[in-house]
PDB file of C-alpha atoms in Angstrom:
ATOM      1  CA  ASP A1165       0.000   0.000   0.000  1.00 34.00           C
ATOM      2  CA  SER A1166       1.573   3.262  -1.122  1.00 32.00           C
ATOM      3  CA  GLY A1167      -1.179   5.468   0.280  1.00 33.00           C
ATOM      4  CA  GLY A1168      -0.552   8.477   2.467  1.00 32.00           C
ATOM      5  CA  ALA A1169      -0.424   8.710   6.222  1.00 32.00           C
ATOM      6  CA  THR A1170      -2.420  10.684   8.697  1.00 30.00           C
ATOM      7  CA  GLY A1171      -1.125  12.178  11.908  1.00 33.00           C
ATOM      8  CA  SER A1172      -1.720  10.372  15.185  1.00 34.00           C
ATOM      9  CA  GLY A1173      -0.831  10.738  18.823  1.00 34.00           C
ATOM     10  CA  GLY A1174      -1.174  14.500  18.708  1.00 35.00           C
ATOM     11  CA  GLY A1175       1.144  14.794  15.720  1.00 35.00           C
ATOM     12  CA  ALA A1176       3.878  12.629  17.267  1.00 37.00           C
ATOM     13  CA  GLY A1177       3.713  10.013  14.562  1.00 45.00           C
ATOM     14  CA  GLY A1178       1.743   8.782  11.582  1.00 54.00           C
ATOM     15  CA  ARG A1179      -0.627   5.948  10.823  1.00 49.00           C
ATOM     16  CA  LYS A1180      -1.152   4.368   7.443  1.00 47.00           C
ATOM     17  CA  GLU A1181      -4.602   4.919   6.023  1.00 37.00           C
ATOM     18  CA  GLY A1182      -6.917   1.910   6.112  1.00 36.00           C
ATOM     19  CA  SER A1183      -9.525   0.111   8.136  1.00 34.00           C
ATOM     20  CA  THR A1184      -8.595  -1.698  11.317  1.00 37.00           C
ATOM     21  CA  ARG A1185     -11.425  -4.185  10.817  1.00 39.00           C
ATOM     22  CA  TYR A1186     -10.406  -7.583   9.553  1.00 44.00           C
ATOM     23  CA  THR A1187     -12.214 -10.779   8.627  1.00 48.00           C
ATOM     24  CA  PRO A1188      -9.815 -13.730   8.217  1.00 51.00           C
ATOM     25  CA  PRO A1189     -10.339 -15.920   5.134  1.00 49.00           C
ATOM     26  CA  THR A1190     -12.461 -18.986   5.814  1.00 45.00           C
ATOM     27  CA  GLY A1191     -10.530 -22.078   6.828  1.00 46.00           C
ATOM     28  CA  THR A1192      -7.247 -20.419   7.798  1.00 46.00           C
ATOM     29  CA  GLY A1193      -7.547 -21.520  11.415  1.00 46.00           C
ATOM     30  CA  GLU A1194      -8.314 -18.116  12.915  1.00 46.00           C
ATOM     31  CA  SER A1195     -10.268 -19.932  15.620  1.00 46.00           C
ATOM     32  CA  GLN A1196      -7.065 -21.765  16.501  1.00 48.00           C
ATOM     33  CA  ILE A1197      -5.376 -18.410  17.057  1.00 50.00           C
ATOM     34  CA  ALA A1198      -8.145 -17.467  19.465  1.00 45.00           C
ATOM     35  CA  THR A1199      -7.892 -20.872  21.140  1.00 46.00           C
ATOM     36  CA  LYS A1200      -4.133 -20.518  21.540  1.00 49.00           C
ATOM     37  CA  ALA A1201      -4.529 -16.998  22.886  1.00 47.00           C
ATOM     38  CA  SER A1202      -7.167 -18.233  25.324  1.00 43.00           C
ATOM     39  CA  ALA A1203      -4.807 -20.937  26.495  1.00 45.00           C
ATOM     40  CA  VAL A1204      -2.337 -18.266  27.571  1.00 41.00           C
ATOM     41  CA  GLY A1205      -4.927 -16.009  29.146  1.00 41.00           C
ATOM     42  CA  GLY A1206      -7.352 -14.775  26.500  1.00 50.00           C
ATOM     43  CA  SER A1207      -6.802 -11.992  23.982  1.00 67.00           C
ATOM     44  CA  ALA A1208      -5.499  -9.751  26.770  1.00 71.00           C
ATOM     45  CA  ILE A1209      -3.391 -10.439  29.842  1.00 67.00           C
ATOM     46  CA  HIS A1210      -5.351  -9.471  32.934  1.00 61.00           C
ATOM     47  CA  ASP A1211      -2.706  -7.506  34.804  1.00 65.00           C
ATOM     48  CA  GLY A1212      -4.284  -4.064  34.637  1.00 59.00           C
ATOM     49  CA  SER A1213      -2.443  -3.237  31.392  1.00 78.00           C
ATOM     50  CA  GLU A1214      -3.302  -3.439  27.691  1.00 89.00           C
ATOM     51  CA  HIS A1215      -0.772  -6.261  27.232  1.00 95.00           C
ATOM     52  CA  GLN A1216      -2.001  -8.857  24.776  1.00 96.00           C
ATOM     53  CA  ALA A1217      -1.657 -12.627  25.071  1.00 96.00           C
ATOM     54  CA  MET A1218      -0.520 -12.825  21.444  1.00 97.00           C
ATOM     55  CA  VAL A1219       0.408 -10.263  18.777  1.00 98.00           C
ATOM     56  CA  ALA A1220       1.989 -10.383  15.324  1.00 98.00           C
ATOM     57  CA  LEU A1221       4.648  -7.916  14.200  1.00 98.00           C
ATOM     58  CA  ASP A1222       6.066  -6.749  10.907  1.00 97.00           C
ATOM     59  CA  CYS A1223       8.196  -3.725  10.012  1.00 97.00           C
ATOM     60  CA  GLU A1224       9.095  -1.884   6.835  1.00 97.00           C
ATOM     61  CA  MET A1225      12.567  -0.412   6.508  1.00 96.00           C
ATOM     62  CA  CYS A1226      14.528   2.176   4.553  1.00 96.00           C
ATOM     63  CA  TYR A1227      18.255   2.628   4.010  1.00 96.00           C
ATOM     64  CA  CYS A1228      20.293   5.148   5.980  1.00 95.00           C
ATOM     65  CA  GLY A1229      23.678   4.864   4.328  1.00 83.00           C
ATOM     66  CA  PRO A1230      24.723   2.170   1.845  1.00 82.00           C
ATOM     67  CA  ASN A1231      23.882  -0.924   3.926  1.00 84.00           C
ATOM     68  CA  LYS A1232      22.121   0.233   7.087  1.00 92.00           C
ATOM     69  CA  LEU A1233      18.414  -0.560   7.351  1.00 94.00           C
ATOM     70  CA  GLU A1234      16.282   1.500   9.727  1.00 97.00           C
ATOM     71  CA  VAL A1235      12.619   1.050  10.671  1.00 97.00           C
ATOM     72  CA  THR A1236      10.141   3.425   9.017  1.00 97.00           C
ATOM     73  CA  ARG A1237       6.866   1.577   9.657  1.00 97.00           C
ATOM     74  CA  ILE A1238       5.823  -0.669  12.540  1.00 98.00           C
ATOM     75  CA  SER A1239       2.654  -2.769  12.428  1.00 98.00           C
ATOM     76  CA  LEU A1240       1.291  -4.806  15.316  1.00 98.00           C
ATOM     77  CA  VAL A1241      -1.899  -6.885  15.014  1.00 98.00           C
ATOM     78  CA  GLY A1242      -3.846  -8.715  17.686  1.00 97.00           C
ATOM     79  CA  SER A1243      -4.827 -12.370  17.879  1.00 94.00           C
ATOM     80  CA  HIS A1244      -7.939 -11.740  15.746  1.00 94.00           C
ATOM     81  CA  GLY A1245      -5.993  -9.789  13.112  1.00 95.00           C
ATOM     82  CA  GLU A1246      -7.147  -6.403  14.391  1.00 96.00           C
ATOM     83  CA  VAL A1247      -4.664  -3.548  14.028  1.00 97.00           C
ATOM     84  CA  LEU A1248      -3.252  -2.516  17.397  1.00 97.00           C
ATOM     85  CA  MET A1249      -0.535  -0.242  16.049  1.00 97.00           C
ATOM     86  CA  ASP A1250       0.440   0.930  12.573  1.00 97.00           C
ATOM     87  CA  GLU A1251       2.873   3.826  12.811  1.00 97.00           C
ATOM     88  CA  LEU A1252       5.324   5.593  10.553  1.00 98.00           C
ATOM     89  CA  VAL A1253       8.711   6.309  12.152  1.00 98.00           C
ATOM     90  CA  VAL A1254      11.414   8.779  11.193  1.00 97.00           C
ATOM     91  CA  PRO A1255      14.976   7.433  11.582  1.00 96.00           C
ATOM     92  CA  ASP A1256      17.639   9.352  13.507  1.00 93.00           C
ATOM     93  CA  GLU A1257      19.896   9.410  10.435  1.00 94.00           C
ATOM     94  CA  PRO A1258      19.064  10.829   7.000  1.00 95.00           C
ATOM     95  CA  ILE A1259      17.379   8.363   4.658  1.00 97.00           C
ATOM     96  CA  THR A1260      19.434   7.636   1.563  1.00 96.00           C
ATOM     97  CA  ASP A1261      16.997   5.183  -0.063  1.00 96.00           C
ATOM     98  CA  HIS A1262      13.329   4.826   0.875  1.00 96.00           C
ATOM     99  CA  ASN A1263      13.383   1.301  -0.568  1.00 93.00           C
ATOM    100  CA  THR A1264       9.906   2.088  -1.918  1.00 94.00           C
ATOM    101  CA  GLN A1265       9.858  -0.886  -4.283  1.00 90.00           C
ATOM    102  CA  TYR A1266       9.668  -3.176  -1.261  1.00 90.00           C
ATOM    103  CA  SER A1267       8.798  -1.010   1.739  1.00 93.00           C
ATOM    104  CA  GLY A1268       5.998   1.009   0.180  1.00 93.00           C
ATOM    105  CA  ILE A1269       7.441   4.032   1.993  1.00 96.00           C
ATOM    106  CA  THR A1270       7.886   7.311   0.125  1.00 95.00           C
ATOM    107  CA  ALA A1271       9.450  10.623   1.089  1.00 96.00           C
ATOM    108  CA  ALA A1272       6.027  12.270   0.915  1.00 96.00           C
ATOM    109  CA  MET A1273       4.596   9.800   3.444  1.00 95.00           C
ATOM    110  CA  LEU A1274       7.249  10.749   6.004  1.00 97.00           C
ATOM    111  CA  GLU A1275       6.784  14.502   5.646  1.00 96.00           C
ATOM    112  CA  GLY A1276       5.738  15.903   9.005  1.00 96.00           C
ATOM    113  CA  ILE A1277       6.298  12.590  10.809  1.00 97.00           C
ATOM    114  CA  THR A1278       8.097  13.124  14.112  1.00 96.00           C
ATOM    115  CA  MET A1279       7.695   9.772  15.868  1.00 97.00           C
ATOM    116  CA  THR A1280      11.118   8.383  16.748  1.00 97.00           C
ATOM    117  CA  LEU A1281      12.070   4.762  17.293  1.00 97.00           C
ATOM    118  CA  PRO A1282      12.179   5.113  21.120  1.00 97.00           C
ATOM    119  CA  GLN A1283       8.706   6.668  21.049  1.00 97.00           C
ATOM    120  CA  ALA A1284       7.440   3.861  18.815  1.00 97.00           C
ATOM    121  CA  ARG A1285       8.887   1.243  21.162  1.00 96.00           C
ATOM    122  CA  THR A1286       7.078   2.901  24.069  1.00 96.00           C
ATOM    123  CA  HIS A1287       3.849   2.672  22.066  1.00 96.00           C
ATOM    124  CA  MET A1288       4.534  -1.017  21.386  1.00 96.00           C
ATOM    125  CA  MET A1289       4.981  -1.695  25.083  1.00 95.00           C
ATOM    126  CA  ARG A1290       1.325  -0.801  25.633  1.00 96.00           C
ATOM    127  CA  PHE A1291       0.493  -4.128  23.988  1.00 97.00           C
ATOM    128  CA  LEU A1292       3.690  -6.174  24.276  1.00 96.00           C
ATOM    129  CA  GLY A1293       4.463  -7.416  27.774  1.00 96.00           C
ATOM    130  CA  PRO A1294       6.943 -10.019  29.070  1.00 95.00           C
ATOM    131  CA  GLN A1295       4.324 -12.790  28.762  1.00 95.00           C
ATOM    132  CA  THR A1296       3.027 -11.786  25.329  1.00 97.00           C
ATOM    133  CA  ILE A1297       3.655 -14.292  22.538  1.00 97.00           C
ATOM    134  CA  LEU A1298       5.133 -12.430  19.555  1.00 98.00           C
ATOM    135  CA  VAL A1299       4.461 -13.914  16.101  1.00 98.00           C
ATOM    136  CA  GLY A1300       6.237 -12.934  12.896  1.00 98.00           C
ATOM    137  CA  HIS A1301       8.449 -14.044  10.028  1.00 97.00           C
ATOM    138  CA  ALA A1302      12.237 -13.739  10.312  1.00 95.00           C
ATOM    139  CA  LEU A1303      11.635 -11.877  13.547  1.00 96.00           C
ATOM    140  CA  GLU A1304      15.329 -11.512  14.281  1.00 96.00           C
ATOM    141  CA  ASN A1305      15.489  -8.846  11.563  1.00 95.00           C
ATOM    142  CA  ASP A1306      12.573  -6.843  12.957  1.00 97.00           C
ATOM    143  CA  LEU A1307      13.748  -7.152  16.564  1.00 97.00           C
ATOM    144  CA  ALA A1308      17.299  -6.134  15.658  1.00 96.00           C
ATOM    145  CA  ALA A1309      16.045  -3.079  13.753  1.00 95.00           C
ATOM    146  CA  LEU A1310      13.753  -2.196  16.678  1.00 97.00           C
ATOM    147  CA  ARG A1311      16.676  -2.705  19.099  1.00 96.00           C
ATOM    148  CA  LEU A1312      14.356  -4.916  21.107  1.00 96.00           C
ATOM    149  CA  VAL A1313      14.757  -8.248  22.894  1.00 96.00           C
ATOM    150  CA  HIS A1314      11.754 -10.521  23.443  1.00 97.00           C
ATOM    151  CA  THR A1315      11.912 -14.143  24.575  1.00 94.00           C
ATOM    152  CA  ARG A1316       8.430 -15.500  23.787  1.00 97.00           C
ATOM    153  CA  VAL A1317       8.380 -15.708  19.997  1.00 97.00           C
ATOM    154  CA  ILE A1318       6.834 -17.837  17.266  1.00 97.00           C
ATOM    155  CA  ASP A1319       8.688 -17.402  13.988  1.00 97.00           C
ATOM    156  CA  THR A1320       7.005 -18.837  10.903  1.00 96.00           C
ATOM    157  CA  GLY A1321      10.409 -19.018   9.244  1.00 94.00           C
ATOM    158  CA  HIS A1322      11.198 -21.802  11.718  1.00 93.00           C
ATOM    159  CA  LEU A1323       7.705 -23.306  11.889  1.00 94.00           C
ATOM    160  CA  PHE A1324       7.916 -24.138   8.178  1.00 93.00           C
ATOM    161  CA  PRO A1325      11.543 -25.207   7.608  1.00 91.00           C
ATOM    162  CA  HIS A1326      13.053 -25.160   4.136  1.00 91.00           C
ATOM    163  CA  PRO A1327      13.276 -28.617   2.486  1.00 90.00           C
ATOM    164  CA  ARG A1328      17.031 -28.114   2.106  1.00 91.00           C
ATOM    165  CA  GLY A1329      17.438 -27.278   5.782  1.00 88.00           C
ATOM    166  CA  PRO A1330      19.357 -24.396   7.391  1.00 89.00           C
ATOM    167  CA  PRO A1331      20.558 -21.850   6.477  1.00 89.00           C
ATOM    168  CA  TYR A1332      17.841 -21.804   3.808  1.00 90.00           C
ATOM    169  CA  ARG A1333      14.492 -20.334   4.778  1.00 92.00           C
ATOM    170  CA  GLN A1334      11.161 -20.189   2.986  1.00 94.00           C
ATOM    171  CA  GLY A1335       9.860 -16.687   2.343  1.00 94.00           C
ATOM    172  CA  LEU A1336       6.597 -15.406   3.779  1.00 95.00           C
ATOM    173  CA  LYS A1337       5.310 -14.795   0.249  1.00 94.00           C
ATOM    174  CA  VAL A1338       5.892 -18.441  -0.711  1.00 94.00           C
ATOM    175  CA  LEU A1339       4.369 -19.812   2.495  1.00 95.00           C
ATOM    176  CA  THR A1340       1.278 -17.596   2.193  1.00 95.00           C
ATOM    177  CA  GLN A1341       0.655 -18.655  -1.397  1.00 95.00           C
ATOM    178  CA  ARG A1342       1.202 -22.336  -0.598  1.00 95.00           C
ATOM    179  CA  TYR A1343      -0.726 -22.683   2.654  1.00 94.00           C
ATOM    180  CA  LEU A1344      -3.181 -19.758   2.674  1.00 95.00           C
ATOM    181  CA  ASN A1345      -3.784 -19.789  -1.087  1.00 92.00           C
ATOM    182  CA  ARG A1346      -3.419 -16.067  -1.552  1.00 93.00           C
ATOM    183  CA  ALA A1347      -0.830 -13.698  -2.954  1.00 88.00           C
ATOM    184  CA  ILE A1348       1.014 -11.102  -0.877  1.00 89.00           C
ATOM    185  CA  GLN A1349       4.024  -8.917  -1.641  1.00 89.00           C
ATOM    186  CA  THR A1350       3.051  -8.745  -5.309  1.00 84.00           C
ATOM    187  CA  GLY A1351       4.595  -5.274  -5.389  1.00 78.00           C
ATOM    188  CA  GLN A1352       5.299  -3.075  -2.422  1.00 79.00           C
ATOM    189  CA  HIS A1353       5.083  -4.820   0.935  1.00 83.00           C
ATOM    190  CA  ASP A1354       2.357  -4.020   3.452  1.00 92.00           C
ATOM    191  CA  SER A1355       3.441  -4.703   7.033  1.00 95.00           C
ATOM    192  CA  VAL A1356      -0.145  -5.161   8.289  1.00 95.00           C
ATOM    193  CA  GLU A1357      -0.824  -7.715   5.561  1.00 94.00           C
ATOM    194  CA  ASP A1358       2.446  -9.514   6.307  1.00 95.00           C
ATOM    195  CA  ALA A1359       1.806  -9.603  10.058  1.00 97.00           C
ATOM    196  CA  ARG A1360      -1.647 -11.093   9.473  1.00 97.00           C
ATOM    197  CA  ALA A1361      -0.207 -13.707   7.110  1.00 96.00           C
ATOM    198  CA  ALA A1362       2.330 -14.786   9.733  1.00 97.00           C
ATOM    199  CA  LEU A1363      -0.462 -14.998  12.323  1.00 97.00           C
ATOM    200  CA  GLU A1364      -2.604 -17.197  10.073  1.00 96.00           C
ATOM    201  CA  LEU A1365       0.335 -19.452   9.212  1.00 96.00           C
ATOM    202  CA  ALA A1366       1.025 -19.926  12.908  1.00 96.00           C
ATOM    203  CA  ALA A1367      -2.670 -20.799  13.380  1.00 94.00           C
ATOM    204  CA  LEU A1368      -2.344 -23.601  10.833  1.00 94.00           C
ATOM    205  CA  LYS A1369       0.476 -25.078  12.892  1.00 93.00           C
ATOM    206  CA  PHE A1370      -1.657 -24.806  16.030  1.00 91.00           C
ATOM    207  CA  ARG A1371      -4.419 -26.635  14.180  1.00 93.00           C
ATOM    208  CA  HIS A1372      -2.456 -29.385  12.413  1.00 92.00           C
ATOM    209  CA  GLY A1373       0.532 -29.915  14.677  1.00 90.00           C
ATOM    210  CA  ARG A1374       4.272 -29.319  14.634  1.00 84.00           C
ATOM    211  CA  LEU A1375       5.113 -31.786  11.849  1.00 81.00           C
ATOM    212  CA  TRP A1376       2.455 -30.557   9.419  1.00 85.00           C
ATOM    213  CA  GLY A1377       3.668 -28.563   6.416  1.00 80.00           C
TER     214      GLY A1377
END
């Protein structure tokens, strides 16, 4: 999605345009996500916070310098696929390549955006607590870019190992087409779409078992 962004948080950041409502495709095992979340305490952890039992994460990144990737969009979805957070972030260093072909981020989208990475992490912590299960694909890349450590993770890159074994890894696009029967990342990436795909792939594992797929 290469659409614009609107201000949020009193002008501190930006949110991609789009509805937060989501209806998972029939048969993807969304009920298994809810069941798994319930098994660890429901969709929310009852500790007086907004911490969720399970969330899915995906980030989009731009280049700052020849080889340095920095986060420019953070998307967090809940166990039912609902958008909890979808924020644009301005890096500390000047952007040298918006990586628009893959990230979907343009210079125009970041105009007026003031949310920094530390501020975005603080926003994430509203939903992500020590007991929250974090779902994603190749999460080590997102967590490294976020400068964040989290110990309760489900990574679909490991749930669906490559037939040739490590260090090879199946891409999220391939897994989504094969097991969810839909196309993603056909052009620019959408971090909300990717986070939901990872969540649904994890649900299939919950439903069919560790050795399935």
